[in-house]
Coordinates of C-alpha atoms in Angstrom, one line a residue:
M271 CA -84.1 9.7 -168.5
L272 CA -86.6 10.2 -171.9
T273 CA -84.0 7.5 -173.9
A274 CA -85.2 4.9 -171.2
L275 CA -89.0 5.7 -171.9
L276 CA -88.3 5.0 -175.8
A277 CA -89.7 1.4 -176.2
P278 CA -87.2 -1.0 -177.5
R279 CA -86.4 -2.4 -180.7
K280 CA -88.2 -6.1 -181.5
S281 CA -88.7 -8.3 -183.8
R282 CA -92.0 -9.1 -184.1
T283 CA -92.2 -13.1 -185.3
A284 CA -94.3 -16.3 -184.4
K285 CA -91.1 -18.2 -184.5
P286 CA -89.7 -19.3 -181.3
L287 CA -86.6 -17.9 -180.1
V288 CA -84.6 -21.0 -179.3
E289 CA -84.9 -24.2 -181.2
E290 CA -83.7 -27.4 -180.7
I291 CA -82.1 -28.5 -184.0
G292 CA -80.2 -31.9 -184.7
A293 CA -82.1 -33.8 -181.5
S294 CA -82.9 -37.6 -182.2
E295 CA -86.7 -38.2 -181.9
E296 CA -86.3 -41.0 -179.0
G297 CA -83.9 -38.7 -176.7
V298 CA -80.8 -39.7 -174.7
E299 CA -81.0 -41.9 -171.7
D300 CA -79.5 -40.6 -168.7
D301 CA -77.0 -42.4 -166.2
D302 CA -78.2 -42.1 -163.3
E303 CA -75.7 -44.0 -161.2
D304 CA -72.6 -42.2 -163.0
F305 CA -74.0 -38.5 -162.6
D306 CA -72.0 -36.9 -160.0
W307 CA -74.5 -34.4 -158.3
E308 CA -71.8 -32.4 -156.2
I309 CA -70.7 -29.3 -157.9
E310 CA -66.8 -28.9 -158.7
Q311 CA -64.8 -26.7 -156.8
S312 CA -61.9 -24.7 -158.3
P313 CA -59.9 -22.0 -156.6
Y314 CA -60.4 -18.7 -158.4
E315 CA -58.5 -17.6 -160.7
E316 CA -58.3 -14.2 -162.3
V317 CA -58.7 -14.3 -165.9
P318 CA -55.3 -12.2 -167.1
E319 CA -56.8 -9.3 -169.7
S320 CA -55.0 -11.1 -172.7
V321 CA -56.9 -13.6 -172.3
L322 CA -60.5 -11.7 -171.7
Y323 CA -59.5 -9.7 -174.8
P324 CA -57.3 -11.8 -177.4
H325 CA -57.9 -9.3 -180.3
G326 CA -57.4 -6.0 -178.7
H327 CA -61.3 -5.4 -177.7
Y328 CA -62.1 -2.0 -177.0
G329 CA -64.8 0.4 -176.9
F330 CA -67.8 0.9 -174.3
G331 CA -67.5 -2.6 -172.1
G332 CA -64.7 -4.0 -174.5
L333 CA -67.6 -4.6 -177.0
R334 CA -66.1 -3.8 -179.8
S335 CA -63.1 -4.9 -182.3
G336 CA -62.0 -5.1 -185.8
V337 CA -63.0 -1.0 -186.3
F338 CA -59.5 0.6 -186.9
Q339 CA -58.3 -2.1 -189.2
R340 CA -60.0 -0.2 -192.3
L341 CA -60.1 2.9 -190.8
Q342 CA -56.7 3.3 -189.1
D343 CA -55.4 6.0 -191.4
E344 CA -58.5 8.2 -191.6
F345 CA -58.4 8.0 -187.2
S346 CA -54.5 8.4 -186.6
D347 CA -54.9 11.5 -185.4
V348 CA -57.6 10.7 -182.8
I349 CA -55.9 8.2 -181.0
D350 CA -52.4 7.7 -180.0
I351 CA -52.1 4.2 -180.3
K352 CA -51.6 2.4 -183.6
D353 CA -53.0 -0.9 -184.5
P354 CA -55.1 -1.6 -181.5
D355 CA -56.8 -4.5 -182.9
F356 CA -53.4 -6.2 -182.3
T357 CA -52.1 -4.7 -179.4
P358 CA -53.2 -6.0 -176.1
A359 CA -54.1 -4.3 -173.0
A360 CA -50.4 -4.8 -171.5
E361 CA -48.9 -3.7 -174.3
R362 CA -50.7 -0.5 -174.6
R363 CA -50.0 0.3 -171.1
Q364 CA -46.3 -0.1 -171.8
K365 CA -46.5 2.2 -174.9
R366 CA -48.9 4.9 -172.9
V367 CA -46.3 5.3 -170.0
A368 CA -43.1 5.7 -172.4
A369 CA -45.3 8.2 -174.4
E370 CA -45.9 10.4 -171.4
L371 CA -42.3 10.2 -170.0
A372 CA -40.8 11.5 -173.7
K373 CA -43.7 14.2 -173.9
F374 CA -42.7 15.6 -170.1
D375 CA -41.1 19.2 -170.7
P376 CA -39.6 20.6 -167.4
D377 CA -39.2 23.7 -169.1
H378 CA -42.8 24.2 -169.5
Y379 CA -43.7 22.5 -166.4
L380 CA -41.3 25.2 -164.2
A381 CA -42.8 28.2 -166.4
D382 CA -46.2 27.1 -165.2
F383 CA -45.2 26.6 -161.8
F384 CA -43.6 30.4 -161.1
E385 CA -45.6 32.2 -163.6
D386 CA -49.3 31.0 -162.5
E387 CA -51.6 33.4 -163.4
A388 CA -53.7 32.1 -165.5
V389 CA -53.5 29.0 -163.8
E390 CA -55.2 30.5 -160.8
Q391 CA -57.6 32.3 -162.8
A392 CA -58.9 29.1 -163.8
L393 CA -58.9 28.0 -160.6
Q394 CA -61.3 30.6 -159.3
Y395 CA -63.8 29.8 -162.2
N396 CA -67.2 28.2 -160.7
P397 CA -68.7 26.0 -163.0
W398 CA -72.3 24.7 -163.3
W399 CA -72.0 22.1 -160.7
T400 CA -70.6 24.1 -158.1
D401 CA -74.0 26.1 -157.3
M402 CA -75.7 22.9 -157.9
Y403 CA -73.6 21.0 -155.2
S404 CA -73.6 23.7 -152.8
E405 CA -77.5 23.6 -153.0
M406 CA -77.8 19.8 -152.3
M407 CA -75.0 20.2 -149.3
A408 CA -77.7 22.9 -148.0
F409 CA -80.5 20.7 -148.6
M410 CA -78.4 17.7 -146.7
G411 CA -78.3 19.8 -144.0
K412 CA -81.5 20.7 -143.6
S413 CA -83.0 17.7 -144.1
Q414 CA -80.5 15.3 -142.7
E415 CA -82.1 12.5 -145.0
Q416 CA -80.8 11.3 -148.6
E417 CA -83.3 12.5 -151.5
N418 CA -82.8 12.3 -154.7
H419 CA -81.3 15.4 -156.2
A420 CA -82.1 14.8 -159.8
A421 CA -84.3 17.7 -159.6
L422 CA -81.2 20.1 -158.9
V423 CA -80.4 19.4 -162.5
S424 CA -82.0 20.5 -165.6
F425 CA -81.6 20.0 -169.3
S426 CA -82.3 22.1 -172.0
E427 CA -84.1 21.7 -175.4
E428 CA -81.3 20.8 -177.1
E429 CA -80.1 18.1 -174.7
K430 CA -83.5 16.7 -174.6
Y431 CA -83.4 16.5 -178.4
Q432 CA -80.0 14.8 -178.2
L433 CA -81.4 12.1 -175.7
R434 CA -84.5 11.4 -178.1
K435 CA -82.2 10.5 -181.1
F436 CA -80.2 8.0 -179.3
V437 CA -81.4 4.2 -179.5
H438 CA -82.8 2.5 -176.4
K439 CA -81.0 -1.0 -175.8
S440 CA -79.7 -3.1 -173.0
Y441 CA -76.2 -4.1 -172.2
L442 CA -75.0 -7.5 -171.0
L443 CA -72.2 -7.0 -169.1
D444 CA -70.5 -9.4 -166.6
K445 CA -68.8 -8.1 -163.3
R446 CA -65.6 -7.3 -164.8
A447 CA -67.0 -5.2 -167.9
Q448 CA -69.1 -3.5 -165.5
R449 CA -66.4 -2.3 -163.1
Q450 CA -64.4 -1.0 -166.4
V451 CA -67.3 0.8 -167.6
Y452 CA -67.4 2.7 -164.2
Y453 CA -63.7 3.3 -163.8
S454 CA -63.7 4.5 -167.4
L455 CA -66.4 7.1 -166.8
I456 CA -64.1 8.3 -163.8
D457 CA -61.1 9.1 -166.9
I458 CA -63.6 10.4 -169.0
L459 CA -65.3 12.8 -166.3
L460 CA -61.9 14.0 -164.8
A461 CA -60.8 14.9 -168.8
Y462 CA -64.0 17.2 -169.3
C463 CA -63.8 18.6 -165.9
Y464 CA -60.4 19.7 -166.8
D465 CA -61.2 21.5 -170.3
T466 CA -64.5 22.9 -168.6
R467 CA -62.4 24.7 -166.2
V468 CA -59.7 25.9 -168.1
N469 CA -61.7 27.3 -170.7
E470 CA -64.1 29.1 -168.2
G471 CA -67.4 26.9 -169.9
E472 CA -66.6 28.4 -173.0
K473 CA -66.2 25.3 -175.7
N474 CA -63.2 26.2 -178.4
V475 CA -61.6 24.4 -181.3
E476 CA -59.4 22.8 -178.6
S477 CA -61.9 21.2 -176.1
A478 CA -62.0 17.7 -177.9
W479 CA -58.4 17.6 -178.5
N480 CA -58.1 18.0 -174.5
I481 CA -60.9 15.7 -173.6
R482 CA -59.4 12.9 -175.5
K483 CA -55.9 13.8 -175.0
L484 CA -56.2 13.7 -171.6
S485 CA -58.3 10.2 -171.5
P486 CA -55.9 7.3 -171.7
T487 CA -59.5 5.9 -172.5
L488 CA -60.3 7.7 -175.5
C489 CA -56.9 8.0 -176.8
W490 CA -55.2 4.6 -175.7
F491 CA -58.4 2.6 -175.3
E492 CA -56.8 1.9 -171.8
T493 CA -58.2 -0.4 -168.9
W494 CA -58.4 -0.2 -165.5
T495 CA -57.9 -2.2 -162.4
N496 CA -58.2 0.8 -159.5
V497 CA -59.0 4.3 -158.8
H498 CA -55.4 5.1 -158.0
D499 CA -54.3 4.5 -161.7
I500 CA -56.6 6.7 -162.9
L501 CA -55.6 9.5 -161.0
V502 CA -51.8 8.9 -161.8
S503 CA -52.2 8.8 -165.5
F504 CA -54.5 11.6 -165.9
G505 CA -51.9 13.5 -163.0
R506 CA -49.3 12.5 -165.8
R507 CA -50.5 13.8 -168.9
V508 CA -52.2 16.9 -167.3
L509 CA -48.3 17.8 -166.9
C510 CA -47.3 16.8 -170.0
Y511 CA -49.9 17.3 -172.7
P512 CA -52.3 20.6 -172.4
L513 CA -51.6 24.1 -172.5
Y514 CA -51.5 24.8 -168.7
R515 CA -49.7 22.2 -167.0
H516 CA -50.0 22.7 -162.8
F517 CA -51.0 20.0 -160.4
K518 CA -53.7 22.2 -158.8
L519 CA -55.5 21.7 -162.0
V520 CA -55.2 18.1 -161.4
T521 CA -56.2 18.4 -157.9
K522 CA -59.4 20.8 -158.6
A523 CA -60.5 18.4 -161.6
C524 CA -60.6 15.3 -159.2
R525 CA -62.8 17.5 -156.5
D526 CA -64.9 18.3 -159.6
T527 CA -65.7 15.0 -160.5
I528 CA -66.6 13.7 -157.2
K529 CA -69.0 16.5 -157.1
I530 CA -70.5 15.6 -160.2
L531 CA -70.6 12.0 -159.0
Q532 CA -72.1 12.9 -155.9
L533 CA -75.0 14.9 -157.6
G534 CA -76.2 11.7 -159.4
K535 CA -76.7 10.1 -162.9
S536 CA -78.3 13.2 -163.7
A537 CA -75.5 15.6 -163.6
V538 CA -73.1 12.5 -165.5
L539 CA -75.7 12.5 -168.4
K540 CA -75.8 16.3 -168.5
C541 CA -71.4 16.1 -168.8
L542 CA -71.7 13.1 -171.2
L543 CA -74.3 15.1 -173.5
D544 CA -71.9 17.9 -173.6
I545 CA -68.9 15.9 -174.7
H546 CA -71.4 14.1 -177.2
K547 CA -71.9 17.4 -178.6
I548 CA -68.1 18.3 -178.8
F549 CA -66.8 15.3 -180.3
Q550 CA -69.9 15.1 -182.8
E551 CA -69.1 18.8 -183.8
S552 CA -65.0 18.0 -184.1
D553 CA -64.7 15.9 -187.7
P554 CA -62.2 13.4 -186.4
A555 CA -63.4 12.8 -183.0
Y556 CA -67.0 11.7 -183.7
I557 CA -65.8 8.0 -184.0
L558 CA -65.4 8.1 -180.0
N559 CA -69.1 8.8 -179.9
D560 CA -69.9 5.5 -181.6
L561 CA -67.3 3.7 -179.7
Y562 CA -67.8 5.2 -175.8
I563 CA -70.1 8.4 -175.7
S564 CA -73.4 7.5 -177.3
D565 CA -73.4 3.9 -175.2
Y566 CA -72.6 5.9 -171.8
C567 CA -75.4 8.2 -172.7
V568 CA -77.8 5.4 -172.8
W569 CA -76.2 3.0 -170.0
I570 CA -76.3 5.8 -167.6
Q571 CA -79.7 6.5 -167.5
K572 CA -80.3 3.0 -166.1
A573 CA -77.2 3.1 -163.5
K574 CA -77.6 3.1 -159.9
S575 CA -77.2 6.7 -158.0
A576 CA -75.7 5.0 -154.8
R577 CA -73.1 3.3 -157.5
L578 CA -72.2 6.5 -158.4
A579 CA -72.0 8.0 -154.7
A580 CA -70.0 4.6 -153.9
L581 CA -67.5 5.7 -156.7
A582 CA -67.4 9.4 -155.4
E583 CA -66.3 8.1 -151.9
A584 CA -63.3 5.6 -153.5
L585 CA -62.1 8.5 -155.5
K586 CA -62.2 10.8 -152.4
E587 CA -60.1 7.9 -150.4
A588 CA -57.5 8.0 -153.1
P589 CA -55.2 11.1 -152.9
L590 CA -52.6 11.6 -155.0
T591 CA -49.3 13.3 -154.9
K592 CA -46.5 14.6 -157.0
A593 CA -44.3 11.6 -156.1
Q594 CA -46.6 9.3 -157.4
L595 CA -46.6 10.8 -161.0
G596 CA -43.2 9.5 -161.4
L597 CA -42.0 12.5 -163.3
E598 CA -39.8 13.7 -160.5
V599 CA -41.6 17.3 -160.2
N600 CA -41.1 17.3 -156.4
E601 CA -37.0 17.5 -157.3
L602 CA -37.4 19.6 -160.1
E603 CA -39.2 22.5 -158.2
A604 CA -36.5 21.9 -155.0
A605 CA -33.7 22.4 -157.8
A606 CA -36.0 25.5 -159.1
L607 CA -36.7 27.2 -155.7
L608 CA -32.6 26.7 -154.7
V609 CA -31.7 28.6 -158.2
R610 CA -34.1 31.2 -157.2
E611 CA -32.8 31.6 -153.8
E612 CA -29.2 31.8 -154.6
E613 CA -30.0 34.8 -157.2
A614 CA -32.1 36.7 -154.7
A615 CA -28.9 36.3 -152.2
R616 CA -26.2 36.9 -154.2
P617 CA -25.2 40.5 -154.0
A618 CA -25.5 42.9 -156.9
S619 CA -22.0 43.7 -158.8
P620 CA -20.6 46.7 -158.0
A621 CA -21.3 49.6 -160.7
P622 CA -18.3 51.8 -161.1
S623 CA -18.6 55.3 -159.7
S624 CA -20.4 58.1 -162.0
E625 CA -17.6 60.2 -161.5
A626 CA -15.0 57.8 -163.1
S627 CA -17.4 56.7 -165.8
D628 CA -18.0 60.6 -166.4
G629 CA -14.5 61.6 -166.7
S630 CA -13.6 58.7 -168.8
E631 CA -16.3 59.4 -171.3
A632 CA -15.3 63.1 -171.5
S633 CA -12.2 62.1 -172.0
D634 CA -12.8 59.8 -174.8
G635 CA -15.4 62.1 -176.2
S636 CA -12.3 64.7 -176.4
A637 CA -9.9 62.5 -177.7
S638 CA -12.4 61.1 -180.4
S639 CA -13.5 64.5 -181.3
A640 CA -9.7 65.3 -181.7
R641 CA -9.0 62.7 -183.8
T642 CA -11.7 63.2 -186.3
T643 CA -10.6 66.4 -186.9
D644 CA -8.4 67.7 -189.8
P645 CA -4.6 66.7 -188.9
D646 CA -3.7 70.1 -190.4
S647 CA -5.4 71.9 -187.8
E648 CA -4.7 70.0 -184.9
P649 CA -1.2 71.7 -183.9
E650 CA -3.1 75.2 -184.8
G651 CA -5.6 74.3 -181.7
L652 CA -2.8 73.6 -179.6
A653 CA -0.9 76.4 -180.5
G654 CA -3.7 78.8 -179.6
K655 CA -4.3 77.2 -176.8
G656 CA -0.8 77.2 -175.6
A657 CA -1.0 81.2 -176.7
A658 CA -3.5 81.8 -174.4
G659 CA -1.3 81.2 -171.4
G660 CA -4.8 80.1 -169.1
G661 CA -5.5 76.8 -170.9
S662 CA -4.9 73.4 -169.7
L663 CA -3.5 70.4 -170.9
Q664 CA -6.6 68.7 -171.0
G665 CA -7.7 68.1 -174.7
P666 CA -5.8 66.2 -177.2
V667 CA -2.9 66.1 -175.4
L668 CA -4.9 64.3 -172.4
D669 CA -5.8 60.9 -173.5
K670 CA -8.2 58.8 -171.3
S671 CA -7.1 61.1 -167.8
S672 CA -3.5 60.6 -168.5
A673 CA -1.3 64.0 -168.5
L674 CA 2.6 64.6 -169.9
R675 CA 5.1 65.1 -167.7
A676 CA 8.7 65.8 -168.0
D677 CA 11.0 64.0 -165.9
G678 CA 14.7 64.8 -164.7
H679 CA 16.0 63.5 -168.0
G680 CA 14.2 65.8 -170.3
L681 CA 12.0 62.8 -171.7
C682 CA 8.1 63.1 -171.6
G683 CA 6.0 60.7 -170.2
R684 CA 2.2 59.7 -169.1
S685 CA 1.2 60.2 -165.6
P686 CA -2.6 59.4 -164.7
I687 CA -5.0 62.2 -163.4
P688 CA -8.1 61.4 -161.5
G689 CA -11.1 61.3 -163.4
A690 CA -12.8 63.9 -160.7
A691 CA -10.0 66.7 -161.9
V692 CA -10.1 66.1 -165.4
R693 CA -13.8 66.9 -165.0
Q694 CA -13.7 69.7 -163.0
G695 CA -10.9 71.3 -165.3
A696 CA -7.9 71.1 -162.5
L697 CA -4.4 70.6 -162.9
P698 CA -3.1 67.8 -160.6
A699 CA 0.4 68.5 -158.3
F700 CA 2.9 67.7 -160.7
A701 CA 1.4 69.6 -163.4
P702 CA 2.9 73.0 -164.2
A703 CA 1.1 76.5 -163.4
P704 CA -0.8 77.6 -166.3
G705 CA 1.3 80.6 -166.6
R706 CA 4.6 78.5 -167.7
A707 CA 2.8 76.2 -170.2
G708 CA 3.7 78.0 -173.5
P709 CA 7.5 78.1 -172.5
L710 CA 7.5 74.4 -171.2
I711 CA 6.1 72.8 -174.6
Q712 CA 8.5 75.2 -176.6
E713 CA 11.2 73.9 -174.8
L714 CA 9.8 70.1 -174.6
G715 CA 9.6 70.7 -178.3
E716 CA 13.4 71.9 -178.7
Q717 CA 14.5 68.6 -176.6
L718 CA 12.4 66.6 -178.8
E719 CA 14.2 67.8 -181.9
A720 CA 17.5 67.5 -180.8
V721 CA 16.7 63.8 -180.0
V722 CA 15.5 63.5 -183.6
R723 CA 18.8 65.4 -185.1
L724 CA 20.8 62.8 -182.7
S725 CA 19.0 59.7 -184.1
E726 CA 19.0 60.8 -187.7
P727 CA 20.9 58.9 -190.7
Q728 CA 23.8 60.3 -191.9
G729 CA 23.0 61.9 -195.7
S730 CA 19.4 62.6 -194.6
P731 CA 18.4 66.1 -195.4
G732 CA 19.3 68.2 -192.7
P733 CA 19.9 72.1 -193.3
R734 CA 16.3 71.3 -195.3
R735 CA 14.9 70.2 -191.6
A736 CA 16.6 73.0 -190.0
Q737 CA 15.3 75.6 -191.9
A738 CA 11.9 74.4 -191.1
S739 CA 12.7 74.4 -187.6
S740 CA 14.4 78.0 -187.6
A741 CA 11.0 79.3 -190.1
L742 CA 8.4 78.1 -187.1
P743 CA 10.2 77.2 -184.0
G744 CA 6.7 77.5 -181.8
R745 CA 4.7 75.5 -184.3
V746 CA 7.3 72.5 -184.9
G747 CA 7.6 72.1 -181.4
R748 CA 4.3 72.0 -180.8
A749 CA 3.6 69.7 -183.5
S750 CA 6.4 67.2 -183.0
L751 CA 4.7 67.3 -179.2
A752 CA 1.5 66.2 -181.0
D753 CA 3.1 63.7 -183.0
G754 CA 5.1 62.7 -180.3
H755 CA 1.9 61.9 -177.8
T756 CA -0.1 59.9 -180.7
S757 CA 2.4 57.8 -181.3
G758 CA 2.8 56.9 -177.5
L759 CA 6.2 58.7 -176.9
G760 CA 5.5 58.2 -172.9

């Protein structure tokens, strides 16, 4: 505790510290008869915070005010409250709770709730106070005595230099102000433990933001009345602001704070020095050192470790649950888990059989290839297949697993063919034999030509059509069949 060893700065003068001004030389005679020797008795009434701090006091022990009247524009990014010099404590609390409710994002929370790999990694990290706490508990188990554990905590040369730069001074705090100082200390340590754990002991550019954002004392100049309110506020802000928003990080930070307080004021001072360094290296956050952290680093050196241990016990006896946060996270998790179970229990939609899909794809591919070819060559291809005698009626004639059939009236229609049969090249039961494919097509072409002639209006060039038909009877029949297929005669 190097700062406590420094001599306080005192003014050297021979003048008396207290002088009586304006008193008469003769003095005033006391009236003994009218003097009441009894102490006036009055019931205790708790002074409200608005009366205690009428002008919006803040800082360490509520000793500062008027700082942000001229610096509001410069430090608007550091604190969340606007115009703190004229905002009473009750109004600050209302605005803080409203801002937390507006900031809560259910999607972000559920994403960290289900995908918690990074959170689990942070939970497995062991900060520097974990080993010291284990050593302390092992030592206490052997000796069965409460000893001073300050020797377990060591300070680096840089930290010792920080201690020598502080000014040694005393703080005149009443009982209420002392209670506020201890409560705010818990709030600051909780934010520091969270940042240390999620960053695994490495400081980055977000460390200053994490600490001041998770501590309502630093960003809202909040005042406290009990430990439970501190835990509720910290839990809400962890689920609303930082990158990793998980309730396990809240409980883990509470356990870390309890360990630090049980280690004594040396461990608390080491944490405060680290916070002071983080804020000092952050351009807008250094004002928080002047308001809080520097005074905490000086005050904690004279604090009693027994009070810190009692504070740790109070923190241990104040359990925190998700329902107490007021964010309805239990209902949110239950709904998300129910949806997840329903999706897992829902049967998968039956996929189409591979044979049918292959058959349709094959028929679609053959039809598309027939459509993309030259129209003049299409009848020739059909004629070639029909003249061969062994070709099937698949190809351009079969569109999407269907085949032409002739009914008793001499008309053509479509009949579906199973995909497997089309794919394997087999003809259905009602299809003609391969040997009669050519005569059947020629006969159907002649019937179609007769239908066309009956429906042809008078005065049309009939001999011309007949001449063309007699010139190429087989080709015209097949072409007419192809045209009937493409135009949807069936």
